[in-house]
Amino acid sequence: MPAEKDEAKEPRARPRLIIFMASFLVSHSTLFSVVCCIAGLIALLLLPILAKSTYISENALMPGSANPVFSGQDVSEASRLVKDITETQKMGKTTGIEIQRLIIQRMADVGAEVYYHKFQSQSNQFHPFRFFSCDSNSAVTESNSNTSNGLNTVGIIRAPRGDGKEAIVLVTPYNSEYVKLNDALSLGLGFSIFSHLSRVSWLAKDILWLAADSRYGEYSSVSAWLKDYHNPVFFSSENVDANVTHDKDFLNMENKNMLNGRNVDVFKRAGTMAAAMVFKVGEAMERDPRDILTIYAEASNGQMPNLDLINVVHYLAVHRQGFRVNIGKLASLVNSAWLNLVGQILEWLGNLAKNLNPKWNFGISSADYAEGAATVASSMYHQALGVPTGSHGAFRDYQVDAITFSFSSRFYLNNENMQSSFILRGG
Amino acid sequence: MAPTRARATIHTSFLLLLLVIFLSCDLLDRIIASSGEASEEEFTEELLLKPLPDKKILAHFHFQSTVPPSDSIGHHHHLFPKAIAQLVKKFHIRELELSFTQGRWNYESWGGSDPMSNINAKPPGVEMWAVFDLPVNDINESWKGLTHALSGIFCSSVNFLESSTAYSAPHWGLRTNSSSMRYGALPREAVCTENLTPWLKLLPCRDKAGLASLLDRPSIYKSYYHSQRLQLFSSDASGIILDQTLTVVLQPNVQRNGMPNSYDRFLQPNWSIMSMFKKKVTGQCALAKASSIFIELEDGLATELEKLGAGESWNNLAFDLSVAPDRVIKEHNSMEGKSSSILYEFKVVKYSKYEPLDVGIKWKLPLVWSCPEAPFHARRFLMGSGNERGSIAFSLQPTQSRDQFLSDSHKCTVRAVIFQVVPWYVKVYYHTLQIFIDGRSVPVVDVVEKISVSPSEDKVSPGSLQMMLRFPCDMNSTALAMDFDKGFLHIDEYPPDANQGFDIPSAVVSFPDFYSSRSYLEGNCLKHPPLLLKLQKRTVLQSYTEVLLVPLTTPDFSMPYNVITFTCTVLALYFGSLLNALRRRIGEEERLLKSKDSKQVGLIPRLLSKLKGRTLESHQSSSGSTASSKPGAKWLFKVIFVAIFAVLWHYYSNID
């Protein structure tokens, strides 16, 4: 508007104005940068208010029409496995692979193709730039240098009428050396989902269940498996020797690696991975009256999966199962006085605005604000840090959308199981 | 002609005997074919049922129509479908095979080396090949016509095989070797009743009578594997033979009474035709020459039965057949120490609407057996990640049945032929072929006996690879890997749902050293029904690998619209400024401005002053030459004042 006015008034001033403004900006650069910086910070603080709630297009995915199909039978199966695992644990360690053997037996019983995946734990270092270098030779040298072994258990359900081009991966990490109750529960949960899916006939994609041996960290076991899935090393001459010499623990298993007449050491595949979900049952939290489902999504270098995946899970968890959904947040921030103060100011401002015009509805309560700010902060922190927040990070390196859910409840409830079954259907 | 080159335990006398039998059967076949004994059209229908080790049932429908050479019968047909006869005549087809398949054949638990699975296992989607009786130059034209005709007949999108990017011309990679052959596959084609109905229309009785009436749609589409095929053989001597087969793998409903215990868990489910197809057989198709149902018990199961001392009777310790079979046919097995499969035959002609046939098996003892697997199991998978490049890998692994096939597995070598068609947007670098045997890299020349590669040409032809490998029998794993680059497609070449990925059709892996065949000595080989003749035919072992899904880079499909909008905006801006530059005369305007400067009042102040007519007079008097600076500030204040007033007024009115 002013420019127009100027133009009408004195047409010659127009080029001069631009130069004038530019020189003005340059001469007051410090002031302007401070102003911009403050504006940015204010915008950041306002983010939780301005955030719109996400939604999923019902036309495309129809999560609303998903039905719970989990039955009491599945739950009893899960609890049976949990009981077995805890009993094995009590009996004392014999070979270190009792649990793996138990799981694989159960998987074979429901009619899945099973195999063990032996891996050598890599150094826990995180390489942010490994994503860019497609050097498969480095993997060989790396695994030679390290001697600790882990054993993943993998089961595959072939979709009865599918063509086997795609697969969905379920992962349940557990510590095989010392299985705590929540690890056992997550295994039970994983198994009951798996056995349920093995009985249904509507599957279009194959289902892979990876019971990841996370005694050397959740990330390394999953990434080792993924590496073997995507970039297998065929020249194994040196590695085999290395394996045999270091394999004191596994000698026992070598003899018994035939199950129901099938070789369980052969690596099997099931097509291109479409999505992956990591299930965990977290520590019990007494604080909240409702069961909590926490979603972790950040992968290495701040990559995020398709938002639909998060939204579908969120939708089903909140609207169908009455879960309380957290998307990873910095707990310390929630209670910080300073944030609450900002929240209160904003709340007051919001109320004022609401009074001025009822349509200006941007006020939120200070507690909500603090929570939102904590979520934003944690998301920013994890994305900036570039370190994956869970084993789903390994999938993102291979361009597979993956998230981790961590359930935590006061009691072990049935609807937890139902919940996960939903998520599968929706996805 | 030696039936089993690699098998060693054959006694020479047996071999000679077999040779004689095979030759005599073949000879007689030929005599029949040429003498024109079958001077009229014939139709036969058969159904073979077979329990599988994983508690499923294989049902294989086989309908055969034959027509003698056309010159003897003219243009009119009584039984043979006219559409097919015309097709053969018009496109000069020698052989044709078209299969519509849903689901995967499970080579590990449903078998891979017996004739049933070897012939009938097909890759998912549509697979089609044809051999033409034409000069080389006319074949492509004929293939295009044929695909269109077939897509019309079968209500399918077989016509997508028309484009030269979709089919290839293998010379020796497949079972049938011919230079006038074309091969194409559409892995994504969905199969449903709309394909079955036209297929049934080719039968003389459709699905109104005979065995085809068993084809209850919900039951057969609930199956784990469903393959509907059409096979044509035509020659001047024997006329046209049309084989229509439908292979389904069904899971019979298990009615468990009480708790499932370990005993029940291994017990095979009881089934009958009624329980599987919701119908009973009410007599044969009146036009059929023969109509029979077979129940086959394969080698492994027969061995188990023999151990129990059950023999080949139809109600024994292990199971009961609900109906007494008309004939028991035992396979004549060449190998010693190995039991042979048993066939129970039921003639449908004896049954009618009032006395329907409902064959079934009731198991009494739990039996566990394994299916006859192929000596090597071929798998194929993708390696690498990202949108730029990747590699295709094949792996061949010996199965447990290898030792049955190989005599001394230490010195011999085995041949395997791999035939693979790759669409052009997956640009395979064939020179990057690497072969690893037992984890050791092996020079390509040591293993590859014969190779022919036709590289892909962008948007013109797919790449195809035919490769014959020879590797030692006692290897534990063989792996082949080839690198490829992922290509870019034009925006309108993307199929719907391109984000899912692109399919690479199944590769065909065949083992020319191994054959599958059954030999039945019972009775006269002439009288064997067509299905048994099929099973007796010696065919090279062949298996299909998985279909692969390659994720390619896909554009954001809203991009074209963004581009259009953006371009339009830029064009409009450009047009406006160009018009401005052409039309506007700056010198003139300046002169005008100077002359009117004294009276000129800015547009906005004038508008504002009009709105506030009250201050018009004072404003005009006060403005004058300094209209640009002072009134601006004044007006700004006024506007802010009014705004504050409005907000306050709104606030208080709300409170009231």
mmCIF file of C-alpha atoms in Angstrom, chain A residues 120-357:
data_model
loop_
_atom_site.group_PDB
_atom_site.id
_atom_site.type_symbol
_atom_site.label_atom_id
_atom_site.label_comp_id
_atom_site.label_asym_id
_atom_site.label_seq_id
_atom_site.Cartn_x
_atom_site.Cartn_y
_atom_site.Cartn_z
ATOM 1 C CA GLN A 120 27.945 -60.649 15.858
ATOM 2 C CA SER A 121 27.401 -57.551 17.813
ATOM 3 C CA GLN A 122 28.942 -54.484 16.321
ATOM 4 C CA SER A 123 30.444 -51.764 18.325
ATOM 5 C CA ASN A 124 27.730 -49.670 19.807
ATOM 6 C CA GLN A 125 28.992 -46.564 18.150
ATOM 7 C CA PHE A 126 26.545 -44.783 16.015
ATOM 8 C CA HIS A 127 27.697 -43.763 12.571
ATOM 9 C CA PRO A 128 25.586 -40.928 11.308
ATOM 10 C CA PHE A 129 27.196 -40.980 7.904
ATOM 11 C CA ARG A 130 27.047 -44.692 7.320
ATOM 12 C CA PHE A 131 23.767 -44.045 5.624
ATOM 13 C CA PHE A 132 25.550 -42.270 2.820
ATOM 14 C CA SER A 133 28.276 -44.758 2.221
ATOM 15 C CA CYS A 134 27.145 -47.976 0.662
ATOM 16 C CA ASP A 135 30.301 -49.841 1.481
ATOM 17 C CA SER A 136 29.597 -53.461 2.178
ATOM 18 C CA ASN A 137 33.220 -54.372 2.710
ATOM 19 C CA SER A 138 33.457 -52.394 5.872
ATOM 20 C CA ALA A 139 30.825 -54.645 7.371
ATOM 21 C CA VAL A 140 33.024 -57.687 6.979
ATOM 22 C CA THR A 141 36.004 -56.255 8.719
ATOM 23 C CA GLU A 142 33.863 -54.823 11.419
ATOM 24 C CA SER A 143 32.226 -58.077 12.325
ATOM 25 C CA ASN A 144 35.538 -59.866 12.364
ATOM 26 C CA SER A 145 36.948 -57.606 14.944
ATOM 27 C CA ASN A 146 34.200 -58.304 17.411
ATOM 28 C CA THR A 147 33.457 -61.608 18.978
ATOM 29 C CA SER A 148 30.256 -61.318 20.960
ATOM 30 C CA ASN A 149 27.388 -63.269 19.485
ATOM 31 C CA GLY A 150 23.680 -62.829 19.642
ATOM 32 C CA LEU A 151 20.888 -64.992 18.391
ATOM 33 C CA ASN A 152 17.722 -63.585 16.894
ATOM 34 C CA THR A 153 14.693 -65.690 16.291
ATOM 35 C CA VAL A 154 12.640 -65.014 13.212
ATOM 36 C CA GLY A 155 9.341 -66.402 12.107
ATOM 37 C CA ILE A 156 7.583 -65.811 8.816
ATOM 38 C CA ILE A 157 3.897 -66.215 8.110
ATOM 39 C CA ARG A 158 3.245 -66.485 4.427
ATOM 40 C CA ALA A 159 0.035 -64.774 3.505
ATOM 41 C CA PRO A 160 -2.273 -67.565 2.337
ATOM 42 C CA ARG A 161 -3.446 -65.876 -0.815
ATOM 43 C CA GLY A 162 -0.811 -63.192 -1.153
ATOM 44 C CA ASP A 163 1.928 -63.129 -3.699
ATOM 45 C CA GLY A 164 4.700 -62.637 -1.189
ATOM 46 C CA LYS A 165 6.041 -59.419 -2.595
ATOM 47 C CA GLU A 166 5.743 -57.396 0.563
ATOM 48 C CA ALA A 167 6.133 -58.001 4.229
ATOM 49 C CA ILE A 168 5.365 -56.305 7.505
ATOM 50 C CA VAL A 169 7.877 -56.745 10.274
ATOM 51 C CA LEU A 170 7.059 -57.052 13.951
ATOM 52 C CA VAL A 171 9.908 -56.710 16.350
ATOM 53 C CA THR A 172 9.982 -57.504 20.032
ATOM 54 C CA PRO A 173 13.317 -56.759 21.577
ATOM 55 C CA TYR A 174 14.196 -58.613 24.758
ATOM 56 C CA ASN A 175 17.270 -59.228 26.749
ATOM 57 C CA SER A 176 18.028 -62.903 26.399
ATOM 58 C CA GLU A 177 20.504 -63.020 29.249
ATOM 59 C CA TYR A 178 18.159 -61.768 31.846
ATOM 60 C CA VAL A 179 14.492 -61.692 30.974
ATOM 61 C CA LYS A 180 12.524 -59.321 33.086
ATOM 62 C CA LEU A 181 8.782 -59.527 33.344
ATOM 63 C CA ASN A 182 8.176 -56.750 30.876
ATOM 64 C CA ASP A 183 10.419 -58.412 28.315
ATOM 65 C CA ALA A 184 8.527 -61.627 28.778
ATOM 66 C CA LEU A 185 5.286 -59.747 28.401
ATOM 67 C CA SER A 186 6.375 -58.140 25.184
ATOM 68 C CA LEU A 187 7.399 -61.531 23.845
ATOM 69 C CA GLY A 188 4.045 -62.914 24.874
ATOM 70 C CA LEU A 189 2.314 -60.037 23.195
ATOM 71 C CA GLY A 190 4.351 -60.474 20.040
ATOM 72 C CA PHE A 191 3.679 -64.165 19.977
ATOM 73 C CA SER A 192 -0.028 -63.843 20.487
ATOM 74 C CA ILE A 193 -0.278 -61.345 17.648
ATOM 75 C CA PHE A 194 1.798 -63.623 15.509
ATOM 76 C CA SER A 195 -0.224 -66.700 16.244
ATOM 77 C CA HIS A 196 -3.414 -64.800 15.704
ATOM 78 C CA LEU A 197 -2.216 -63.628 12.311
ATOM 79 C CA SER A 198 -1.187 -67.125 11.369
ATOM 80 C CA ARG A 199 -4.802 -68.201 11.671
ATOM 81 C CA VAL A 200 -6.437 -65.443 9.660
ATOM 82 C CA SER A 201 -7.034 -65.723 5.979
ATOM 83 C CA TRP A 202 -7.202 -62.081 5.005
ATOM 84 C CA LEU A 203 -3.513 -61.318 5.012
ATOM 85 C CA ALA A 204 -2.195 -59.648 1.899
ATOM 86 C CA LYS A 205 1.365 -59.203 3.049
ATOM 87 C CA ASP A 206 3.645 -61.674 4.719
ATOM 88 C CA ILE A 207 4.330 -61.167 8.389
ATOM 89 C CA LEU A 208 7.802 -61.408 9.832
ATOM 90 C CA TRP A 209 8.286 -61.587 13.538
ATOM 91 C CA LEU A 210 11.739 -60.822 14.769
ATOM 92 C CA ALA A 211 12.361 -61.638 18.407
ATOM 93 C CA ALA A 212 15.456 -59.551 18.667
ATOM 94 C CA ASP A 213 18.084 -60.606 21.132
ATOM 95 C CA SER A 214 18.916 -57.250 22.592
ATOM 96 C CA ARG A 215 21.550 -58.169 25.086
ATOM 97 C CA TYR A 216 23.941 -55.952 23.168
ATOM 98 C CA GLY A 217 21.466 -53.181 22.669
ATOM 99 C CA GLU A 218 18.209 -53.014 20.812
ATOM 100 C CA TYR A 219 19.556 -51.232 17.822
ATOM 101 C CA SER A 220 22.444 -53.516 16.997
ATOM 102 C CA SER A 221 20.472 -56.744 16.887
ATOM 103 C CA VAL A 222 17.831 -55.340 14.578
ATOM 104 C CA SER A 223 20.327 -53.612 12.350
ATOM 105 C CA ALA A 224 22.406 -56.769 12.091
ATOM 106 C CA TRP A 225 19.375 -58.679 10.962
ATOM 107 C CA LEU A 226 18.420 -55.977 8.499
ATOM 108 C CA LYS A 227 21.889 -55.925 7.085
ATOM 109 C CA ASP A 228 21.777 -59.626 6.461
ATOM 110 C CA TYR A 229 18.357 -59.232 4.934
ATOM 111 C CA HIS A 230 19.358 -56.496 2.547
ATOM 112 C CA ASN A 231 23.064 -56.888 2.025
ATOM 113 C CA PRO A 232 23.968 -60.489 2.631
ATOM 114 C CA VAL A 233 27.636 -61.356 2.444
ATOM 115 C CA PHE A 234 28.170 -64.353 0.234
ATOM 116 C CA PHE A 235 31.875 -64.871 0.677
ATOM 117 C CA SER A 236 31.765 -66.361 4.114
ATOM 118 C CA SER A 237 34.953 -68.407 4.188
ATOM 119 C CA GLU A 238 36.774 -66.427 6.853
ATOM 120 C CA ASN A 239 33.668 -65.615 8.782
ATOM 121 C CA VAL A 240 32.657 -69.220 9.117
ATOM 122 C CA ASP A 241 35.980 -70.075 10.704
ATOM 123 C CA ALA A 242 35.676 -67.165 13.038
ATOM 124 C CA ASN A 243 32.207 -68.243 13.994
ATOM 125 C CA VAL A 244 33.156 -71.783 14.750
ATOM 126 C CA THR A 245 36.035 -70.924 16.983
ATOM 127 C CA HIS A 246 34.108 -68.401 18.968
ATOM 128 C CA ASP A 247 30.992 -70.424 19.130
ATOM 129 C CA LYS A 248 31.394 -72.279 22.342
ATOM 130 C CA ASP A 249 27.943 -71.312 23.439
ATOM 131 C CA PHE A 250 26.305 -72.331 20.282
ATOM 132 C CA LEU A 251 27.914 -75.680 19.770
ATOM 133 C CA ASN A 252 25.017 -77.216 21.536
ATOM 134 C CA MET A 253 22.649 -75.631 19.121
ATOM 135 C CA GLU A 254 24.581 -76.640 16.056
ATOM 136 C CA ASN A 255 23.660 -80.219 16.727
ATOM 137 C CA LYS A 256 20.035 -79.531 17.150
ATOM 138 C CA ASN A 257 19.409 -77.053 14.426
ATOM 139 C CA MET A 258 16.932 -79.272 12.736
ATOM 140 C CA LEU A 259 13.383 -78.711 13.820
ATOM 141 C CA ASN A 260 10.584 -80.852 12.461
ATOM 142 C CA GLY A 261 12.929 -81.925 9.726
ATOM 143 C CA ARG A 262 13.547 -78.395 8.562
ATOM 144 C CA ASN A 263 16.815 -76.618 8.689
ATOM 145 C CA VAL A 264 16.434 -73.586 10.890
ATOM 146 C CA ASP A 265 19.743 -71.971 10.089
ATOM 147 C CA VAL A 266 18.876 -70.993 6.557
ATOM 148 C CA PHE A 267 18.152 -67.320 6.227
ATOM 149 C CA LYS A 268 14.695 -66.858 4.771
ATOM 150 C CA ARG A 269 13.199 -63.772 3.277
ATOM 151 C CA ALA A 270 9.762 -62.458 2.586
ATOM 152 C CA GLY A 271 9.822 -59.775 -0.026
ATOM 153 C CA THR A 272 10.186 -56.040 0.239
ATOM 154 C CA MET A 273 9.447 -54.633 3.661
ATOM 155 C CA ALA A 274 6.516 -52.298 3.682
ATOM 156 C CA ALA A 275 6.464 -51.237 7.312
ATOM 157 C CA ALA A 276 7.823 -52.281 10.639
ATOM 158 C CA MET A 277 6.552 -52.045 14.160
ATOM 159 C CA VAL A 278 8.495 -52.526 17.326
ATOM 160 C CA PHE A 279 6.558 -53.591 20.391
ATOM 161 C CA LYS A 280 7.771 -53.166 23.874
ATOM 162 C CA VAL A 281 6.119 -53.447 27.186
ATOM 163 C CA GLY A 282 7.661 -50.803 29.315
ATOM 164 C CA GLU A 283 8.098 -50.487 33.021
ATOM 165 C CA ALA A 284 4.944 -50.103 34.987
ATOM 166 C CA MET A 285 4.146 -46.518 35.786
ATOM 167 C CA GLU A 286 1.894 -45.952 38.747
ATOM 168 C CA ARG A 287 1.388 -42.329 38.083
ATOM 169 C CA ASP A 288 -1.306 -42.402 35.476
ATOM 170 C CA PRO A 289 -4.747 -43.872 35.865
ATOM 171 C CA ARG A 290 -4.828 -44.948 32.242
ATOM 172 C CA ASP A 291 -2.561 -47.267 30.304
ATOM 173 C CA ILE A 292 0.005 -45.401 28.342
ATOM 174 C CA LEU A 293 1.195 -46.029 24.840
ATOM 175 C CA THR A 294 4.346 -44.182 23.942
ATOM 176 C CA ILE A 295 5.300 -43.794 20.332
ATOM 177 C CA TYR A 296 8.872 -43.245 19.264
ATOM 178 C CA ALA A 297 9.456 -42.329 15.676
ATOM 179 C CA GLU A 298 12.756 -40.524 15.232
ATOM 180 C CA ALA A 299 15.323 -42.485 13.317
ATOM 181 C CA SER A 300 18.916 -41.740 12.508
ATOM 182 C CA ASN A 301 19.715 -38.251 11.274
ATOM 183 C CA GLY A 302 16.295 -37.065 12.306
ATOM 184 C CA GLN A 303 14.432 -39.040 9.701
ATOM 185 C CA MET A 304 10.784 -39.627 10.406
ATOM 186 C CA PRO A 305 8.479 -42.342 9.101
ATOM 187 C CA ASN A 306 5.345 -41.645 7.139
ATOM 188 C CA LEU A 307 3.081 -39.615 9.412
ATOM 189 C CA ASP A 308 0.131 -41.823 8.517
ATOM 190 C CA LEU A 309 1.697 -44.644 10.450
ATOM 191 C CA ILE A 310 1.857 -42.551 13.597
ATOM 192 C CA ASN A 311 -1.579 -41.123 13.050
ATOM 193 C CA VAL A 312 -3.254 -44.470 12.526
ATOM 194 C CA VAL A 313 -1.725 -45.815 15.704
ATOM 195 C CA HIS A 314 -2.683 -42.691 17.583
ATOM 196 C CA TYR A 315 -6.214 -42.764 16.277
ATOM 197 C CA LEU A 316 -6.803 -46.384 17.135
ATOM 198 C CA ALA A 317 -5.159 -46.160 20.493
ATOM 199 C CA VAL A 318 -7.064 -43.111 21.602
ATOM 200 C CA HIS A 319 -10.438 -43.591 20.015
ATOM 201 C CA ARG A 320 -10.774 -47.323 20.234
ATOM 202 C CA GLN A 321 -8.858 -48.460 23.233
ATOM 203 C CA GLY A 322 -8.792 -45.512 25.569
ATOM 204 C CA PHE A 323 -5.065 -45.425 25.767
ATOM 205 C CA ARG A 324 -3.200 -42.368 26.660
ATOM 206 C CA VAL A 325 -0.770 -41.721 23.885
ATOM 207 C CA ASN A 326 2.529 -40.018 24.388
ATOM 208 C CA ILE A 327 4.776 -39.124 21.594
ATOM 209 C CA GLY A 328 8.129 -39.063 23.290
ATOM 210 C CA LYS A 329 8.615 -35.979 25.427
ATOM 211 C CA LEU A 330 11.137 -34.579 27.793
ATOM 212 C CA ALA A 331 9.705 -35.369 31.177
ATOM 213 C CA SER A 332 11.735 -32.755 32.975
ATOM 214 C CA LEU A 333 10.159 -30.003 30.965
ATOM 215 C CA VAL A 334 6.605 -30.900 31.841
ATOM 216 C CA ASN A 335 7.015 -29.737 35.390
ATOM 217 C CA SER A 336 9.338 -26.850 34.805
ATOM 218 C CA ALA A 337 8.035 -23.680 36.431
ATOM 219 C CA TRP A 338 9.195 -21.438 33.679
ATOM 220 C CA LEU A 339 7.280 -23.249 30.993
ATOM 221 C CA ASN A 340 4.215 -23.282 33.162
ATOM 222 C CA LEU A 341 4.528 -19.560 33.585
ATOM 223 C CA VAL A 342 4.671 -19.052 29.843
ATOM 224 C CA GLY A 343 1.753 -21.390 29.585
ATOM 225 C CA GLN A 344 -0.233 -19.370 32.042
ATOM 226 C CA ILE A 345 0.524 -16.121 30.271
ATOM 227 C CA LEU A 346 -0.569 -17.608 27.032
ATOM 228 C CA GLU A 347 -3.615 -19.068 28.647
ATOM 229 C CA TRP A 348 -4.536 -15.632 29.958
ATOM 230 C CA LEU A 349 -3.949 -14.100 26.573
ATOM 231 C CA GLY A 350 -6.011 -16.822 24.991
ATOM 232 C CA ASN A 351 -8.874 -16.200 27.390
ATOM 233 C CA LEU A 352 -8.679 -12.508 26.677
ATOM 234 C CA ALA A 353 -8.810 -13.141 22.985
ATOM 235 C CA LYS A 354 -11.712 -15.459 23.491
ATOM 236 C CA ASN A 355 -13.544 -12.784 25.352
ATOM 237 C CA LEU A 356 -12.918 -10.331 22.562
ATOM 238 C CA ASN A 357 -14.203 -12.705 19.966
#
